[in-house]
Amino acid sequence: MKKIAVYPGSFDPITNGHVDIIKRGLRMFDELIILIAYNPNKKTLFSVNERLAMIREVIKDCNNVRVDSFDGLLVDFVKGAGANVILRGLRALSDFEYEFQLALINRRLNREIETVFLMTGYKWFYTSSTIINEAASLGGSVKGLVPDIVNQKLLEKYACK
Ligand code: ADP
């Protein structure tokens, strides 16, 4: 049976920390689906379509990975995609409690689905979309922390503001 995992998140925007998890996840699973899990009422820097386009560009040379978006219950998407693993990345201790809660509620909602965690690469320990957005909004360079396409889009976004 094919091992398919779903890697959900906001990816607002995708960072090199996310890319690290994607590349390592691809070594563990036959197929990986990056899922932009969004709430239509929540304000984000990039629209879902902008985020989809950036991620598509980032993964264009990788096999067995695709990107999708969904605003419903995560376990429903996972089941519908024929997957049974949710992939998540762990950074600092501060991620732990939230990830623990998320994993437990998802397991309660569907016992067939397991959450698998990968520890962040040490280079990306402090990299989060929020910090990247904040630095970029104040004119700081985030080159090297995000894929080139994201750096370019951040520069464009904040040049217009
Ligand atoms: P959310 O929107 O759920 O807060 P994100 O979209 O930022 O999360 O990230 C999705 C997943 O990727 C989460 O499991 C998060 O912990 C993980 N992640 C985010 N940044 C990094 C990083 N620098 N290294 C490893 N994992 C990360």
PDB file of C-alpha atoms and ligand atoms in Angstrom:
ATOM      1  CA  MET A   1       0.000   0.000   0.000  1.00  0.00           C
ATOM      2  CA  LYS A   2       1.246   3.489  -0.901  1.00  0.00           C
ATOM      3  CA  LYS A   3       2.311   5.581   2.093  1.00  0.00           C
ATOM      4  CA  ILE A   4       0.758   9.011   1.629  1.00  0.00           C
ATOM      5  CA  ALA A   5       1.269  11.832   4.134  1.00  0.00           C
ATOM      6  CA  VAL A   6      -0.357  15.244   4.379  1.00  0.00           C
ATOM      7  CA  TYR A   7       1.755  18.185   5.600  1.00  0.00           C
ATOM      8  CA  PRO A   8      -0.727  20.856   6.731  1.00  0.00           C
ATOM      9  CA  GLY A   9      -0.084  24.447   7.747  1.00  0.00           C
ATOM     10  CA  SER A  10      -0.738  28.065   6.931  1.00  0.00           C
ATOM     11  CA  PHE A  11       2.477  28.491   4.922  1.00  0.00           C
ATOM     12  CA  ASP A  12       2.018  32.276   5.032  1.00  0.00           C
ATOM     13  CA  PRO A  13       4.569  32.200   3.470  1.00  0.00           C
ATOM     14  CA  ILE A  14       6.505  28.932   3.029  1.00  0.00           C
ATOM     15  CA  THR A  15       9.971  29.152   4.643  1.00  0.00           C
ATOM     16  CA  ASN A  16      13.155  27.111   4.329  1.00  0.00           C
ATOM     17  CA  GLY A  17      12.141  25.417   7.605  1.00  0.00           C
ATOM     18  CA  HIS A  18       9.040  24.078   5.862  1.00  0.00           C
ATOM     19  CA  VAL A  19      11.092  23.074   2.800  1.00  0.00           C
ATOM     20  CA  ASP A  20      13.444  21.070   5.051  1.00  0.00           C
ATOM     21  CA  ILE A  21      10.473  19.128   6.481  1.00  0.00           C
ATOM     22  CA  ILE A  22       9.077  18.541   2.972  1.00  0.00           C
ATOM     23  CA  LYS A  23      12.389  17.170   1.627  1.00  0.00           C
ATOM     24  CA  ARG A  24      12.884  14.881   4.611  1.00  0.00           C
ATOM     25  CA  GLY A  25       9.235  13.810   4.542  1.00  0.00           C
ATOM     26  CA  LEU A  26       9.664  12.772   0.930  1.00  0.00           C
ATOM     27  CA  ARG A  27      12.333  10.291   2.001  1.00  0.00           C
ATOM     28  CA  MET A  28       9.831   8.647   4.361  1.00  0.00           C
ATOM     29  CA  PHE A  29       6.638   8.598   2.315  1.00  0.00           C
ATOM     30  CA  ASP A  30       5.747   7.552  -1.227  1.00  0.00           C
ATOM     31  CA  GLU A  31       3.716  10.705  -1.683  1.00  0.00           C
ATOM     32  CA  LEU A  32       3.404  13.990   0.164  1.00  0.00           C
ATOM     33  CA  ILE A  33       0.547  16.462  -0.059  1.00  0.00           C
ATOM     34  CA  ILE A  34       1.324  19.952   1.224  1.00  0.00           C
ATOM     35  CA  LEU A  35      -1.968  21.331   2.445  1.00  0.00           C
ATOM     36  CA  ILE A  36      -2.728  25.003   2.920  1.00  0.00           C
ATOM     37  CA  ALA A  37      -5.262  24.636   5.713  1.00  0.00           C
ATOM     38  CA  TYR A  38      -7.052  27.968   5.829  1.00  0.00           C
ATOM     39  CA  ASN A  39      -9.796  29.786   7.631  1.00  0.00           C
ATOM     40  CA  PRO A  40     -11.613  32.183   5.263  1.00  0.00           C
ATOM     41  CA  ASN A  41     -12.233  34.572   8.185  1.00  0.00           C
ATOM     42  CA  LYS A  42      -8.591  34.768   9.218  1.00  0.00           C
ATOM     43  CA  LYS A  43      -6.474  37.560   7.804  1.00  0.00           C
ATOM     44  CA  THR A  44      -3.245  36.432   6.172  1.00  0.00           C
ATOM     45  CA  LEU A  45      -0.446  38.248   4.380  1.00  0.00           C
ATOM     46  CA  PHE A  46      -0.700  36.162   1.207  1.00  0.00           C
ATOM     47  CA  SER A  47      -3.958  34.904  -0.322  1.00  0.00           C
ATOM     48  CA  VAL A  48      -4.480  31.158  -0.703  1.00  0.00           C
ATOM     49  CA  ASN A  49      -3.812  31.471  -4.439  1.00  0.00           C
ATOM     50  CA  GLU A  50      -0.576  33.376  -3.865  1.00  0.00           C
ATOM     51  CA  ARG A  51       0.551  30.737  -1.357  1.00  0.00           C
ATOM     52  CA  LEU A  52      -0.371  27.911  -3.749  1.00  0.00           C
ATOM     53  CA  ALA A  53       1.617  29.562  -6.551  1.00  0.00           C
ATOM     54  CA  MET A  54       4.717  30.076  -4.378  1.00  0.00           C
ATOM     55  CA  ILE A  55       4.682  26.487  -3.111  1.00  0.00           C
ATOM     56  CA  ARG A  56       4.155  25.150  -6.662  1.00  0.00           C
ATOM     57  CA  GLU A  57       7.247  27.063  -7.763  1.00  0.00           C
ATOM     58  CA  VAL A  58       9.272  25.735  -4.812  1.00  0.00           C
ATOM     59  CA  ILE A  59       8.383  22.070  -5.478  1.00  0.00           C
ATOM     60  CA  LYS A  60       8.428  22.213  -9.262  1.00  0.00           C
ATOM     61  CA  ASP A  61      11.470  19.937  -9.554  1.00  0.00           C
ATOM     62  CA  CYS A  62      10.347  17.394  -6.920  1.00  0.00           C
ATOM     63  CA  ASN A  63       8.490  14.205  -7.663  1.00  0.00           C
ATOM     64  CA  ASN A  64       5.714  12.700  -5.564  1.00  0.00           C
ATOM     65  CA  VAL A  65       4.673  15.963  -3.969  1.00  0.00           C
ATOM     66  CA  ARG A  66       1.741  18.242  -4.681  1.00  0.00           C
ATOM     67  CA  VAL A  67       0.023  21.155  -3.003  1.00  0.00           C
ATOM     68  CA  ASP A  68      -3.659  21.699  -2.245  1.00  0.00           C
ATOM     69  CA  SER A  69      -5.844  23.913  -0.052  1.00  0.00           C
ATOM     70  CA  PHE A  70      -8.758  23.141   2.257  1.00  0.00           C
ATOM     71  CA  ASP A  71     -10.906  25.041   4.747  1.00  0.00           C
ATOM     72  CA  GLY A  72     -12.592  22.070   6.423  1.00  0.00           C
ATOM     73  CA  LEU A  73     -11.653  19.509   9.029  1.00  0.00           C
ATOM     74  CA  LEU A  74      -8.101  18.262   8.481  1.00  0.00           C
ATOM     75  CA  VAL A  75      -8.873  14.573   9.132  1.00  0.00           C
ATOM     76  CA  ASP A  76     -11.607  14.716   6.466  1.00  0.00           C
ATOM     77  CA  PHE A  77      -9.103  15.959   3.898  1.00  0.00           C
ATOM     78  CA  VAL A  78      -6.562  13.308   4.929  1.00  0.00           C
ATOM     79  CA  LYS A  79      -9.110  10.509   4.605  1.00  0.00           C
ATOM     80  CA  GLY A  80     -10.424  11.859   1.301  1.00  0.00           C
ATOM     81  CA  ALA A  81      -6.880  11.946  -0.097  1.00  0.00           C
ATOM     82  CA  GLY A  82      -6.343   8.270   0.780  1.00  0.00           C
ATOM     83  CA  ALA A  83      -3.616   9.219   3.278  1.00  0.00           C
ATOM     84  CA  ASN A  84      -3.210   8.066   6.864  1.00  0.00           C
ATOM     85  CA  VAL A  85      -0.371  10.232   8.163  1.00  0.00           C
ATOM     86  CA  ILE A  86      -0.266  13.896   9.163  1.00  0.00           C
ATOM     87  CA  LEU A  87       3.294  15.248   8.998  1.00  0.00           C
ATOM     88  CA  ARG A  88       4.278  18.125  11.306  1.00  0.00           C
ATOM     89  CA  GLY A  89       7.532  19.872  12.119  1.00  0.00           C
ATOM     90  CA  LEU A  90       8.691  20.653  15.650  1.00  0.00           C
ATOM     91  CA  ARG A  91      10.880  23.585  16.557  1.00  0.00           C
ATOM     92  CA  ALA A  92      11.279  24.963  20.035  1.00  0.00           C
ATOM     93  CA  LEU A  93       9.587  23.742  23.176  1.00  0.00           C
ATOM     94  CA  SER A  94       6.884  26.329  22.532  1.00  0.00           C
ATOM     95  CA  ASP A  95       5.590  24.288  19.547  1.00  0.00           C
ATOM     96  CA  PHE A  96       5.189  21.215  21.690  1.00  0.00           C
ATOM     97  CA  GLU A  97       2.040  21.924  23.651  1.00  0.00           C
ATOM     98  CA  TYR A  98       0.049  23.112  20.649  1.00  0.00           C
ATOM     99  CA  GLU A  99       1.244  20.214  18.490  1.00  0.00           C
ATOM    100  CA  PHE A 100       0.401  17.764  21.269  1.00  0.00           C
ATOM    101  CA  GLN A 101      -3.165  19.125  21.468  1.00  0.00           C
ATOM    102  CA  LEU A 102      -3.560  19.042  17.710  1.00  0.00           C
ATOM    103  CA  ALA A 103      -2.282  15.467  17.442  1.00  0.00           C
ATOM    104  CA  LEU A 104      -4.606  14.312  20.225  1.00  0.00           C
ATOM    105  CA  ILE A 105      -7.735  15.940  18.816  1.00  0.00           C
ATOM    106  CA  ASN A 106      -6.982  14.598  15.343  1.00  0.00           C
ATOM    107  CA  ARG A 107      -6.496  11.107  16.766  1.00  0.00           C
ATOM    108  CA  ARG A 108      -9.769  11.394  18.629  1.00  0.00           C
ATOM    109  CA  LEU A 109     -11.504  12.466  15.424  1.00  0.00           C
ATOM    110  CA  ASN A 110     -10.027   9.622  13.397  1.00  0.00           C
ATOM    111  CA  ARG A 111      -8.079   6.770  14.979  1.00  0.00           C
ATOM    112  CA  GLU A 112      -6.828   5.506  11.620  1.00  0.00           C
ATOM    113  CA  ILE A 113      -4.698   8.630  11.156  1.00  0.00           C
ATOM    114  CA  GLU A 114      -1.337   9.072  12.924  1.00  0.00           C
ATOM    115  CA  THR A 115       0.621  12.300  13.330  1.00  0.00           C
ATOM    116  CA  VAL A 116       4.345  12.016  12.656  1.00  0.00           C
ATOM    117  CA  PHE A 117       6.777  14.711  13.826  1.00  0.00           C
ATOM    118  CA  LEU A 118      10.143  15.652  12.397  1.00  0.00           C
ATOM    119  CA  MET A 119      12.515  17.782  14.446  1.00  0.00           C
ATOM    120  CA  THR A 120      13.489  20.934  12.647  1.00  0.00           C
ATOM    121  CA  GLY A 121      16.906  21.198  11.044  1.00  0.00           C
ATOM    122  CA  TYR A 122      19.081  23.232  13.476  1.00  0.00           C
ATOM    123  CA  LYS A 123      19.425  26.040  10.938  1.00  0.00           C
ATOM    124  CA  TRP A 124      15.667  26.635  11.010  1.00  0.00           C
ATOM    125  CA  PHE A 125      15.082  26.467  14.726  1.00  0.00           C
ATOM    126  CA  TYR A 126      14.000  30.108  14.965  1.00  0.00           C
ATOM    127  CA  THR A 127      12.451  30.417  11.508  1.00  0.00           C
ATOM    128  CA  SER A 128       8.720  31.003  11.510  1.00  0.00           C
ATOM    129  CA  SER A 129       6.439  32.649   8.958  1.00  0.00           C
ATOM    130  CA  THR A 130       5.449  35.229  11.592  1.00  0.00           C
ATOM    131  CA  ILE A 131       9.035  36.287  12.327  1.00  0.00           C
ATOM    132  CA  ILE A 132       9.857  36.365   8.617  1.00  0.00           C
ATOM    133  CA  ASN A 133       6.830  38.570   7.918  1.00  0.00           C
ATOM    134  CA  GLU A 134       7.708  40.899  10.734  1.00  0.00           C
ATOM    135  CA  ALA A 135      11.334  41.305   9.679  1.00  0.00           C
ATOM    136  CA  ALA A 136      10.396  41.786   6.019  1.00  0.00           C
ATOM    137  CA  SER A 137       7.681  44.325   6.869  1.00  0.00           C
ATOM    138  CA  LEU A 138      10.307  46.460   8.609  1.00  0.00           C
ATOM    139  CA  GLY A 139      12.704  46.252   5.682  1.00  0.00           C
ATOM    140  CA  GLY A 140      14.960  43.510   7.082  1.00  0.00           C
ATOM    141  CA  SER A 141      16.523  40.994   4.689  1.00  0.00           C
ATOM    142  CA  VAL A 142      15.155  37.453   4.998  1.00  0.00           C
ATOM    143  CA  LYS A 143      17.254  36.117   2.114  1.00  0.00           C
ATOM    144  CA  GLY A 144      18.460  32.583   2.902  1.00  0.00           C
ATOM    145  CA  LEU A 145      15.574  31.941   5.298  1.00  0.00           C
ATOM    146  CA  VAL A 146      12.945  31.590   2.580  1.00  0.00           C
ATOM    147  CA  PRO A 147      13.008  30.262  -1.004  1.00  0.00           C
ATOM    148  CA  ASP A 148      14.028  32.935  -3.562  1.00  0.00           C
ATOM    149  CA  ILE A 149      10.500  33.223  -4.970  1.00  0.00           C
ATOM    150  CA  VAL A 150       9.170  34.017  -1.485  1.00  0.00           C
ATOM    151  CA  ASN A 151      11.877  36.620  -0.882  1.00  0.00           C
ATOM    152  CA  GLN A 152      10.895  38.275  -4.160  1.00  0.00           C
ATOM    153  CA  LYS A 153       7.164  38.240  -3.304  1.00  0.00           C
ATOM    154  CA  LEU A 154       7.822  39.683   0.175  1.00  0.00           C
ATOM    155  CA  LEU A 155       9.872  42.503  -1.341  1.00  0.00           C
ATOM    156  CA  GLU A 156       7.037  43.224  -3.808  1.00  0.00           C
ATOM    157  CA  LYS A 157       4.375  43.036  -1.087  1.00  0.00           C
ATOM    158  CA  TYR A 158       6.110  45.441   1.257  1.00  0.00           C
ATOM    159  CA  ALA A 159       7.232  47.788  -1.511  1.00  0.00           C
ATOM    160  CA  CYS A 160       3.527  48.402  -2.246  1.00  0.00           C
ATOM    161  CA  LYS A 161       2.646  49.205   1.370  1.00  0.00           C
TER     162      LYS A 161
HETATM  163  P1  ADP B   1       0.630  26.786  11.690  1.00  0.00           P
HETATM  164  O1  ADP B   1      -0.043  27.613  10.675  1.00  0.00           O
HETATM  165  O2  ADP B   1      -0.034  25.497  12.043  1.00  0.00           O
HETATM  166  O3  ADP B   1       1.102  27.551  12.898  1.00  0.00           O
HETATM  167  P2  ADP B   1       2.857  26.727   9.875  1.00  0.00           P
HETATM  168  O4  ADP B   1       2.130  26.914   8.655  1.00  0.00           O
HETATM  169  O5  ADP B   1       3.803  27.827  10.266  1.00  0.00           O
HETATM  170  O6  ADP B   1       1.993  26.286  11.099  1.00  0.00           O
HETATM  171  O7  ADP B   1       3.726  25.401   9.798  1.00  0.00           O
HETATM  172  C1  ADP B   1       3.197  24.155   9.460  1.00  0.00           C
HETATM  173  C2  ADP B   1       4.022  23.085  10.124  1.00  0.00           C
HETATM  174  O8  ADP B   1       5.392  23.284   9.846  1.00  0.00           O
HETATM  175  C3  ADP B   1       3.908  23.040  11.642  1.00  0.00           C
HETATM  176  O9  ADP B   1       4.018  21.695  12.062  1.00  0.00           O
HETATM  177  C4  ADP B   1       5.104  23.810  12.101  1.00  0.00           C
HETATM  178  O10 ADP B   1       5.532  23.421  13.404  1.00  0.00           O
HETATM  179  C5  ADP B   1       6.113  23.392  11.040  1.00  0.00           C
HETATM  180  N1  ADP B   1       7.183  24.379  10.895  1.00  0.00           N
HETATM  181  C6  ADP B   1       7.068  25.702  10.722  1.00  0.00           C
HETATM  182  N2  ADP B   1       8.269  26.298  10.658  1.00  0.00           N
HETATM  183  C7  ADP B   1       9.191  25.302  10.816  1.00  0.00           C
HETATM  184  C8  ADP B   1      10.618  25.254  10.895  1.00  0.00           C
HETATM  185  N3  ADP B   1      11.354  26.353  10.822  1.00  0.00           N
HETATM  186  N4  ADP B   1      11.210  24.046  11.060  1.00  0.00           N
HETATM  187  C9  ADP B   1      10.446  22.942  11.182  1.00  0.00           C
HETATM  188  N5  ADP B   1       9.107  22.902  11.142  1.00  0.00           N
HETATM  189  C10 ADP B   1       8.484  24.070  10.965  1.00  0.00           C
END
